[in-house]
XYZ file of C-alpha atoms in Angstrom:
633
model
C 93.131 80.725 245.028
C 94.979 79.946 248.282
C 92.861 78.568 251.113
C 91.568 81.431 253.277
C 90.999 80.976 256.984
C 89.054 83.477 259.050
C 89.805 84.640 262.574
C 86.798 85.437 264.752
C 86.927 87.163 268.133
C 84.397 87.473 270.903
C 83.690 90.624 272.892
C 81.224 91.696 275.557
C 80.522 92.206 279.235
C 81.552 89.677 281.863
C 79.231 86.680 282.253
C 77.219 87.459 279.117
C 77.916 84.007 277.720
C 80.898 84.396 275.386
C 82.630 81.191 276.443
C 79.352 79.242 276.505
C 78.626 80.485 272.978
C 82.040 79.278 271.747
C 81.559 75.928 273.482
C 78.143 75.438 271.848
C 79.448 76.395 268.365
C 82.789 74.528 268.455
C 82.524 71.895 271.181
C 85.650 73.358 272.852
C 85.756 74.766 276.387
C 88.153 77.713 276.060
C 88.410 78.224 279.837
C 91.635 76.260 280.272
C 92.984 77.784 283.511
C 92.199 76.294 286.928
C 91.146 79.711 288.273
C 88.788 80.167 285.314
C 87.102 76.860 286.194
C 86.825 77.794 289.867
C 85.509 81.337 289.330
C 83.379 80.641 286.250
C 84.806 83.574 284.292
C 87.356 83.928 281.499
C 90.636 85.453 282.643
C 92.868 84.839 279.672
C 92.479 84.206 275.964
C 90.944 80.978 274.731
C 91.035 79.442 271.248
C 88.879 77.023 269.295
C 88.401 75.956 265.650
C 85.032 76.505 263.967
C 83.540 74.942 260.830
C 81.106 77.279 259.039
C 78.580 76.716 256.247
C 80.114 76.732 252.801
C 83.312 75.034 253.962
C 84.861 78.158 255.490
C 87.148 77.287 258.394
C 87.727 79.762 261.202
C 89.580 80.098 264.466
C 87.758 81.677 267.386
C 89.579 83.834 269.953
C 87.530 83.991 273.158
C 88.408 87.066 275.217
C 87.641 87.885 278.845
C 84.940 90.429 279.607
C 85.894 91.518 283.105
C 87.164 95.101 283.305
C 90.301 93.901 285.134
C 91.258 91.807 282.102
C 90.742 94.387 279.338
C 94.484 94.148 278.580
C 93.989 90.446 277.825
C 90.977 91.264 275.668
C 93.076 93.754 273.692
C 95.760 91.108 273.165
C 93.202 88.864 271.469
C 91.293 91.132 269.114
C 94.141 92.436 266.968
C 94.083 91.042 263.447
C 90.649 89.414 263.623
C 88.298 89.427 260.636
C 84.986 89.449 262.504
C 83.845 90.033 266.060
C 80.939 88.364 267.822
C 79.656 91.077 270.167
C 77.786 89.175 272.855
C 75.052 90.868 274.899
C 72.967 88.894 277.426
C 69.252 89.344 276.856
C 68.549 89.359 280.584
C 70.920 92.277 281.284
C 71.237 94.237 278.043
C 74.081 96.577 277.183
C 76.535 96.942 280.082
C 79.699 99.021 280.738
C 82.136 96.480 279.293
C 79.862 96.045 276.274
C 80.362 99.717 275.517
C 84.104 99.665 276.237
C 84.699 96.562 274.141
C 82.655 98.064 271.317
C 84.662 101.308 271.497
C 87.900 99.332 271.312
C 86.680 97.334 268.306
C 85.656 100.568 266.606
C 89.049 102.168 267.307
C 90.850 99.136 265.907
C 88.738 99.213 262.727
C 87.737 95.571 263.032
C 86.157 95.001 259.596
C 83.043 92.927 260.392
C 80.665 92.342 263.285
C 77.777 90.054 264.173
C 75.915 91.042 267.352
C 74.684 88.115 269.425
C 71.763 88.436 271.821
C 72.633 85.575 274.172
C 70.706 83.847 276.965
C 67.444 84.363 275.076
C 65.947 81.406 276.945
C 66.082 83.387 280.220
C 63.736 86.222 279.240
C 60.155 86.643 278.106
C 60.169 86.595 274.272
C 58.199 89.834 274.341
C 61.188 91.568 275.947
C 63.676 90.569 273.234
C 62.755 93.336 270.754
C 63.390 95.972 273.453
C 66.859 94.621 274.243
C 67.577 94.275 270.537
C 66.569 97.908 269.924
C 68.940 99.054 272.681
C 71.733 97.016 271.117
C 71.088 98.447 267.642
C 71.126 101.965 269.067
C 74.569 101.384 270.601
C 75.862 99.829 267.380
C 74.499 102.776 265.383
C 77.138 105.134 266.791
C 79.964 102.920 265.445
C 81.191 101.461 262.156
C 79.018 98.415 262.936
C 75.660 100.158 262.489
C 74.625 97.652 259.795
C 75.737 94.572 261.738
C 73.148 91.766 261.919
C 71.754 90.808 265.336
C 71.320 87.085 266.012
C 69.285 85.592 268.893
C 70.946 82.672 270.623
C 70.799 80.324 273.604
C 73.884 78.363 274.589
C 71.835 76.168 276.952
C 69.262 75.003 274.391
C 71.266 75.527 271.218
C 68.486 77.646 269.750
C 69.786 79.950 267.032
C 73.180 78.185 266.696
C 72.786 77.253 263.037
C 71.292 80.627 262.149
C 74.202 82.310 263.928
C 76.702 80.239 261.944
C 74.937 81.204 258.742
C 75.042 84.897 259.712
C 78.765 84.634 260.439
C 79.436 82.863 257.136
C 77.437 85.521 255.268
C 79.279 88.352 257.028
C 82.581 86.766 256.054
C 81.513 86.413 252.428
C 84.049 87.849 250.008
C 86.699 87.909 252.716
C 89.794 89.262 250.943
C 93.085 87.425 251.005
C 95.675 89.117 253.146
C 99.114 89.751 251.705
C 101.499 86.867 252.247
C 104.229 88.350 250.023
C 105.712 90.823 252.493
C 107.805 90.380 255.599
C 106.360 88.121 258.300
C 104.566 89.923 261.121
C 103.086 87.864 263.955
C 102.057 89.302 267.344
C 102.571 86.627 269.997
C 99.545 86.193 272.285
C 100.463 82.952 274.050
C 103.686 81.110 274.972
C 103.950 77.589 276.391
C 106.073 74.447 276.231
C 105.009 71.125 274.757
C 106.870 67.858 275.220
C 108.660 66.913 272.024
C 108.223 70.385 270.549
C 109.860 72.751 273.026
C 108.682 76.342 273.208
C 105.521 77.100 271.255
C 104.125 80.554 270.469
C 100.700 81.342 269.019
C 99.127 84.343 267.347
C 97.225 85.623 264.336
C 99.562 86.009 261.357
C 99.131 89.626 260.282
C 101.297 89.480 257.172
C 103.635 87.236 255.233
C 104.034 83.486 255.008
C 105.693 81.178 257.536
C 107.346 77.923 256.512
C 108.959 75.092 258.427
C 112.671 75.861 258.584
C 112.290 79.645 258.321
C 114.568 81.852 260.392
C 112.675 84.641 262.143
C 113.520 87.360 264.663
C 111.758 87.645 267.999
C 111.338 91.324 268.822
C 111.985 93.364 270.879
C 114.768 91.063 272.143
C 116.243 90.612 268.651
C 116.622 86.859 269.259
C 117.045 84.762 266.089
C 114.919 81.583 266.053
C 114.132 78.769 263.625
C 110.627 77.445 262.959
C 110.534 73.709 263.738
C 106.830 73.074 263.155
C 103.801 75.013 261.942
C 100.252 74.243 263.073
C 97.098 76.073 262.037
C 93.514 75.285 262.942
C 94.517 71.954 264.541
C 96.489 70.816 261.471
C 100.222 70.388 260.952
C 101.254 72.178 257.756
C 104.492 72.988 255.972
C 103.556 76.631 255.435
C 100.758 79.044 256.253
C 99.815 82.494 254.926
C 98.548 85.683 256.530
C 95.125 85.778 258.139
C 95.343 82.490 260.034
C 95.754 81.449 263.633
C 99.148 79.763 263.912
C 101.140 77.847 266.491
C 104.886 77.701 265.892
C 107.444 75.631 267.773
C 110.717 77.555 267.837
C 114.345 76.566 268.317
C 116.482 77.466 270.155
C 114.175 79.286 272.545
C 113.514 78.729 276.253
C 110.050 79.337 277.711
C 111.206 82.394 279.672
C 112.787 83.993 276.603
C 109.421 84.836 275.022
C 106.283 86.533 276.311
C 102.899 87.755 275.187
C 103.436 91.050 273.403
C 106.535 89.903 271.530
C 106.558 89.911 267.729
C 107.909 87.364 265.284
C 109.154 89.135 262.154
C 111.322 88.486 259.130
C 114.989 89.282 259.886
C 115.776 92.956 259.379
C 112.183 93.925 258.629
C 111.144 95.623 261.870
C 112.895 97.403 264.699
C 111.484 98.085 268.175
C 110.988 101.803 268.827
C 110.323 103.826 271.964
C 108.902 106.835 270.123
C 105.800 106.702 267.917
C 104.016 109.556 266.104
C 100.270 109.017 265.727
C 96.874 110.438 264.822
C 94.956 110.204 268.095
C 91.169 109.936 268.379
C 89.775 110.612 271.860
C 86.548 108.739 272.576
C 83.353 110.757 272.983
C 82.832 108.736 276.145
C 86.335 109.473 277.452
C 86.143 110.255 281.169
C 87.886 113.635 280.837
C 89.684 115.963 278.415
C 93.245 115.011 277.608
C 96.103 117.283 278.625
C 99.798 117.338 277.825
C 102.056 114.523 279.049
C 99.249 112.161 279.990
C 100.420 108.793 281.282
C 98.810 106.004 279.267
C 99.241 102.393 278.267
C 99.787 101.903 274.541
C 98.155 98.721 273.175
C 99.226 97.391 269.781
C 98.533 93.837 268.664
C 99.128 91.684 271.723
C 101.610 94.129 273.251
C 101.164 96.878 275.793
C 103.614 99.480 276.999
C 103.339 102.269 279.572
C 104.274 105.653 278.232
C 103.671 109.382 278.095
C 101.410 110.892 275.445
C 102.196 114.389 274.199
C 99.704 116.274 272.036
C 101.188 118.172 269.089
C 99.919 121.553 267.986
C 97.168 121.783 270.635
C 97.275 122.388 274.410
C 94.570 119.818 275.124
C 91.954 117.566 273.549
C 88.238 117.354 274.351
C 86.332 114.020 274.224
C 85.465 113.201 270.620
C 88.370 115.277 269.306
C 91.384 114.285 267.247
C 94.991 115.514 267.122
C 98.502 114.592 266.109
C 100.455 113.211 269.049
C 103.663 111.490 270.015
C 104.113 108.630 272.457
C 107.269 108.128 274.512
C 107.185 104.460 275.540
C 108.869 102.741 278.451
C 109.019 99.449 276.533
C 109.741 99.610 272.798
C 106.899 98.868 270.398
C 107.203 96.991 267.108
C 104.888 99.380 265.277
C 104.444 100.182 261.599
C 102.771 102.992 259.739
C 99.035 102.391 259.467
C 98.774 100.212 262.579
C 95.653 100.785 264.654
C 96.225 101.119 268.412
C 94.377 101.801 271.661
C 95.466 103.914 274.635
C 94.116 103.433 278.133
C 94.514 105.333 281.361
C 95.938 103.376 284.261
C 94.203 105.179 287.118
C 91.316 105.120 287.061
C 91.440 102.339 284.460
C 89.592 103.417 281.324
C 89.917 103.328 277.559
C 90.725 106.865 276.398
C 90.959 106.426 272.653
C 93.173 105.158 269.893
C 94.140 105.898 266.355
C 96.682 105.273 263.620
C 100.466 105.087 263.697
C 102.019 107.616 261.295
C 105.730 106.939 261.801
C 108.108 105.257 264.240
C 111.606 105.854 265.565
C 111.569 109.598 264.870
C 113.162 112.485 266.678
C 111.199 114.092 269.488
C 108.755 116.655 268.092
C 108.254 119.944 269.874
C 104.638 120.605 270.791
C 104.325 123.689 268.581
C 106.840 122.855 265.841
C 105.009 124.055 262.713
C 107.455 122.413 260.299
C 107.256 119.112 262.170
C 103.450 119.219 262.194
C 103.348 119.974 258.482
C 105.681 117.054 257.787
C 103.549 114.686 259.899
C 100.480 115.874 258.024
C 102.133 115.058 254.708
C 103.089 111.604 255.942
C 99.577 110.983 257.224
C 97.791 112.071 254.054
C 100.404 111.167 251.490
C 100.631 108.281 249.058
C 103.402 105.696 249.067
C 105.313 107.944 246.637
C 104.936 110.896 249.031
C 106.272 108.861 251.952
C 109.218 107.616 249.897
C 109.974 111.184 248.832
C 109.904 112.278 252.477
C 112.337 109.486 253.398
C 114.684 110.525 250.579
C 114.551 114.162 251.674
C 115.660 113.220 255.189
C 118.536 111.014 253.992
C 122.083 112.316 253.510
C 122.873 109.796 250.793
C 121.336 107.336 248.343
C 118.933 104.696 249.694
C 118.223 101.263 248.275
C 114.601 100.162 247.699
C 114.835 97.888 250.750
C 116.062 100.763 252.935
C 113.299 102.995 251.600
C 110.630 100.386 252.311
C 111.691 100.270 255.951
C 112.105 104.036 256.311
C 108.803 104.914 254.615
C 107.009 101.800 255.897
C 105.804 100.871 252.431
C 104.693 97.444 251.301
C 107.145 95.703 248.923
C 104.348 95.465 246.362
C 103.877 99.263 246.176
C 107.504 100.422 246.313
C 108.662 99.821 242.686
C 105.707 101.672 241.171
C 105.987 104.524 243.676
C 109.706 104.950 242.959
C 109.052 104.952 239.226
C 106.464 107.703 239.777
C 108.984 109.804 241.706
C 111.640 109.469 238.995
C 109.150 110.261 236.208
C 107.862 113.291 238.101
C 111.392 114.570 238.685
C 111.130 114.185 242.454
C 113.877 111.554 242.717
C 116.898 110.365 240.767
C 118.176 106.839 240.395
C 121.840 106.423 241.260
C 122.981 102.921 240.406
C 120.768 100.560 242.369
C 119.695 103.269 244.802
C 117.713 106.508 244.824
C 118.220 110.064 246.029
C 115.880 113.036 246.213
C 115.919 115.309 243.175
C 116.847 118.250 245.411
C 119.774 116.368 246.895
C 120.857 115.201 243.448
C 120.854 118.747 242.048
C 122.692 120.100 245.088
C 125.364 117.429 244.681
C 125.587 118.092 240.942
C 126.103 121.820 241.637
C 128.851 121.007 244.149
C 130.512 118.720 241.625
C 130.490 121.327 238.850
C 131.630 124.054 241.236
C 134.585 121.952 242.357
C 135.541 121.156 238.757
C 135.488 124.888 237.962
C 137.448 125.726 241.120
C 140.168 123.248 240.205
C 140.235 124.562 236.636
C 141.006 128.024 237.969
C 143.610 126.626 240.354
C 145.312 124.552 237.640
C 144.412 126.222 234.325
C 147.026 124.324 232.316
C 145.735 120.848 233.206
C 143.101 118.911 231.334
C 140.524 118.875 234.088
C 141.039 117.140 237.391
C 141.692 113.581 238.502
C 138.556 111.680 239.492
C 140.155 110.499 242.726
C 141.184 114.012 243.736
C 137.704 115.340 242.948
C 136.045 112.562 244.944
C 138.351 113.197 247.901
C 137.584 116.925 247.916
C 133.825 116.300 247.916
C 133.704 113.352 250.323
C 132.320 115.360 253.250
C 129.319 116.641 251.315
C 128.764 114.039 248.569
C 128.689 110.328 249.577
C 130.884 108.050 247.461
C 127.969 106.168 245.871
C 126.273 109.425 244.892
C 129.552 110.856 243.527
C 130.145 107.863 241.256
C 126.645 108.025 239.847
C 126.727 111.829 239.452
C 130.010 111.701 237.592
C 128.856 108.915 235.280
C 125.606 110.806 234.584
C 127.443 114.091 233.913
C 129.804 112.405 231.441
C 126.951 110.546 229.724
C 124.993 113.813 229.385
C 128.032 115.639 227.964
C 128.138 118.046 230.910
C 131.639 116.796 231.742
C 134.232 115.243 229.470
C 136.423 112.341 230.543
C 139.861 111.407 229.352
C 141.621 108.552 231.123
C 141.293 109.298 234.871
C 140.493 113.007 234.440
C 137.339 115.007 233.833
C 136.936 118.487 232.417
C 134.067 120.875 231.745
C 135.237 121.186 228.119
C 136.346 118.599 225.564
C 139.567 120.543 224.873
C 141.572 122.784 227.177
C 143.681 125.155 225.087
C 147.011 126.382 226.458
C 147.613 130.142 226.798
C 150.202 131.607 224.417
C 153.099 131.647 226.899
C 152.349 128.066 228.012
C 152.071 126.969 224.374
C 155.550 128.426 223.659
C 156.966 126.591 226.670
C 155.355 123.348 225.503
C 156.875 123.766 222.017
C 160.329 124.279 223.546
C 160.002 121.102 225.609
C 158.825 119.048 222.651
C 161.694 120.318 220.509
C 164.251 119.529 223.222
C 162.866 115.976 223.590
C 162.957 115.423 219.821
C 166.557 116.563 219.647
C 167.523 114.269 222.538
C 165.995 111.197 220.864
C 166.670 108.106 222.977
C 169.100 110.000 225.201
C 166.112 111.300 227.111
C 166.025 114.490 229.160
C 165.380 114.599 232.922
C 161.943 116.081 233.876
C 163.481 118.972 235.806
C 165.600 119.975 232.828
C 162.575 120.063 230.512
C 160.405 121.869 233.092
C 163.063 124.561 233.416
C 162.435 125.500 229.783
C 158.919 126.682 230.754
C 159.818 129.031 233.582
C 157.501 129.263 236.645
C 154.766 127.279 234.966
C 157.119 124.701 233.479
C 156.141 121.851 235.820
C 152.429 122.292 234.969
C 153.136 122.485 231.234
C 155.256 119.315 231.407
C 152.488 117.533 233.381
C 150.018 118.485 230.650
C 152.303 117.121 227.884
C 152.806 113.874 229.800
C 149.034 113.493 230.363
C 148.389 113.992 226.656
C 151.263 111.558 225.897
C 152.959 114.187 223.775
C 155.941 113.151 225.904
C 156.494 109.819 227.695
C 158.064 109.460 231.112
C 159.920 106.193 231.758
C 160.990 105.599 235.319
C 161.371 108.551 237.660
C 164.145 110.348 235.831
C 163.730 110.320 232.032
C 161.265 111.881 229.574
C 161.286 110.548 225.992
C 160.003 111.769 222.684
C 157.250 109.224 221.781
C 158.344 109.225 218.132
C 161.797 108.061 219.230
C 160.220 105.191 221.180
C 158.110 104.147 218.178
C 161.229 104.140 215.977
C 163.129 102.104 218.565
C 160.290 99.533 218.679
C 160.343 99.177 214.883
C 164.135 98.746 214.875
C 164.004 95.995 217.522
C 161.239 94.098 215.716
C 163.261 94.198 212.522
C 166.397 92.926 214.305
C 164.450 90.070 215.958
C 163.579 88.696 212.516
C 167.257 87.903 211.914
C 168.374 87.402 215.536
C 165.508 85.956 217.566
C 167.429 86.146 220.884
C 169.036 89.433 221.863
C 171.261 90.005 224.891
C 171.736 93.354 226.620
C 175.004 93.795 224.760
C 173.144 93.442 221.460
C 170.833 96.286 222.439
C 173.852 98.406 223.416
C 175.330 97.886 219.986
C 171.975 98.545 218.304
C 171.245 101.851 220.038
C 174.643 102.991 221.294
C 173.149 103.865 224.685
C 174.580 103.724 228.186
C 172.870 101.679 230.915
C 171.159 104.853 232.232
C 169.029 105.070 229.094
C 169.024 101.451 228.026
C 167.421 99.910 231.145
C 164.214 102.037 231.067
C 164.051 101.568 227.281
C 164.192 97.757 227.574
C 161.540 97.786 230.326
C 159.341 99.886 228.043
C 159.803 97.439 225.148
C 158.785 94.583 227.454
C 155.767 96.541 228.723
C 154.397 97.295 225.238
C 154.916 93.715 224.026
C 157.753 94.277 221.594
C 160.023 91.978 223.597
C 159.742 89.362 226.318
C 162.509 88.606 228.750
C 163.718 85.007 229.059
C 166.577 84.804 231.524
C 169.429 87.004 230.271
C 168.040 87.460 226.761
C 164.959 88.914 225.123
C 162.784 87.341 222.439
C 159.867 88.624 220.366
C 156.914 89.489 222.544
C 154.134 89.178 219.968
C 152.251 91.839 218.043
C 152.833 94.283 220.904
C 151.427 97.653 221.752
C 154.289 99.930 220.789
């Protein structure tokens, strides 16, 4: 099994001992800024490695607790495996304790260990009361079963027991997927002599290697990974779930910022519109109305925007609704991402939820069809989302295009597509896919056009593929047309002959056209090698003569050589046999020899000689012709 690192975050009210706890457990002071040293509080994110019992290695993200720095706290807790919720025993649960806990709950952080810090400052008899209050607060969240550990950073009491509790909580930690596209939210940017610009973050998905080319979003800047460091070690590659530091080239310090994303090229696009399932906190300061101005927090990024509720005029605290966010700065969001929204004035966490889709058209507030579609996307399986993407596409989509459009993992796409094809919800067209509805509509258009052309030109064997494709190009994309036509021929729905297709294997001529065709064939036979001009033969068929002649030429009942002469094919076969026989006794024949052989003028002889060359009876060498091999004539 690959080595699995854990990422641990801290949370809690200001001055409840988060940084002191990290320093006692790791030996690292995460307050690195001068102002943090002067004021004695954490302002920005801090990082430290941690060795746990059982050999598990972790990285700790220490976040600030002050209300003014909630945005920094949010930048640090995305993608963590476990949170240490720190509550000082001498103060108990405080406002930022509750807000941090609400944020962790909204983000669906998977594991929690509650830490009762500063236990050395209170009477031991008081600890059970504070612990009961803490358990009551935890009970209203997904962390109701979280263990509570007593701890003192000053004396070190409880440090080893706390480490053991953390290791136990992380037991059975699943491996994150490192097979998909890279996704890394950047939470810190700095320069380092000899390395250039360095960015750090928790790798959400994928695997990063030295030498990889990545895209920095939302700028779209292409960068190359020069070095990879994780948990204080230089490595050649690192998988999802780890804290990483990457030096990037070419990238100046001011070209990257916290909130950017490093992604695999072509895998993610920044979007200003996001459709979501919103959950309003029970403790939200007020009901939510339409067009509420909020800040949208995702990963380490934040963007001001306007939140519009869909299908409801307003939302009471504790309620949930579909919604759409119009963002001032684009977000690099994916389906399933957990987010938080906060009000700017007065500053407060309002709620959060799950991203359903990105980059969509603006939904109307009471658009029933749009709401139904969002509901299907929210509840649906990977196959349902792929089907929805196919339904909204005008033409075939490749698996890679579908993965991006439906925001499916590469591991689930092949099976989901196979399910759609088996269930008759999609059709495979070459290396791409199209919805079954779209496929049937295109098939109906194809068959209708074939029938329309049959009525327009009843004497022809079907219609030319190029002409059919041209007529349908506005409604049937080229790739879909090619696949439809091949499928129709393979299924016997259409019949192909050379470059034409027909709804029937044979197209019989009406009686009058058949008589005209017989007259043309007889005239060509009588002419022999002194071929007849096309217009002269067509005149034998009256008004429909040109169509009848075209049919005979297509079927090769007659052969047109050059623009002006139509030959009887039997005469050409006889001429080929005569030339082969003559070449046995005279291996080099001049033009004059052919004149003597056939008794033809130049008008007929030149196209005949070109035909003999084309079918391999003869081969021209200077002014003479020699045998051309077994030939085709």
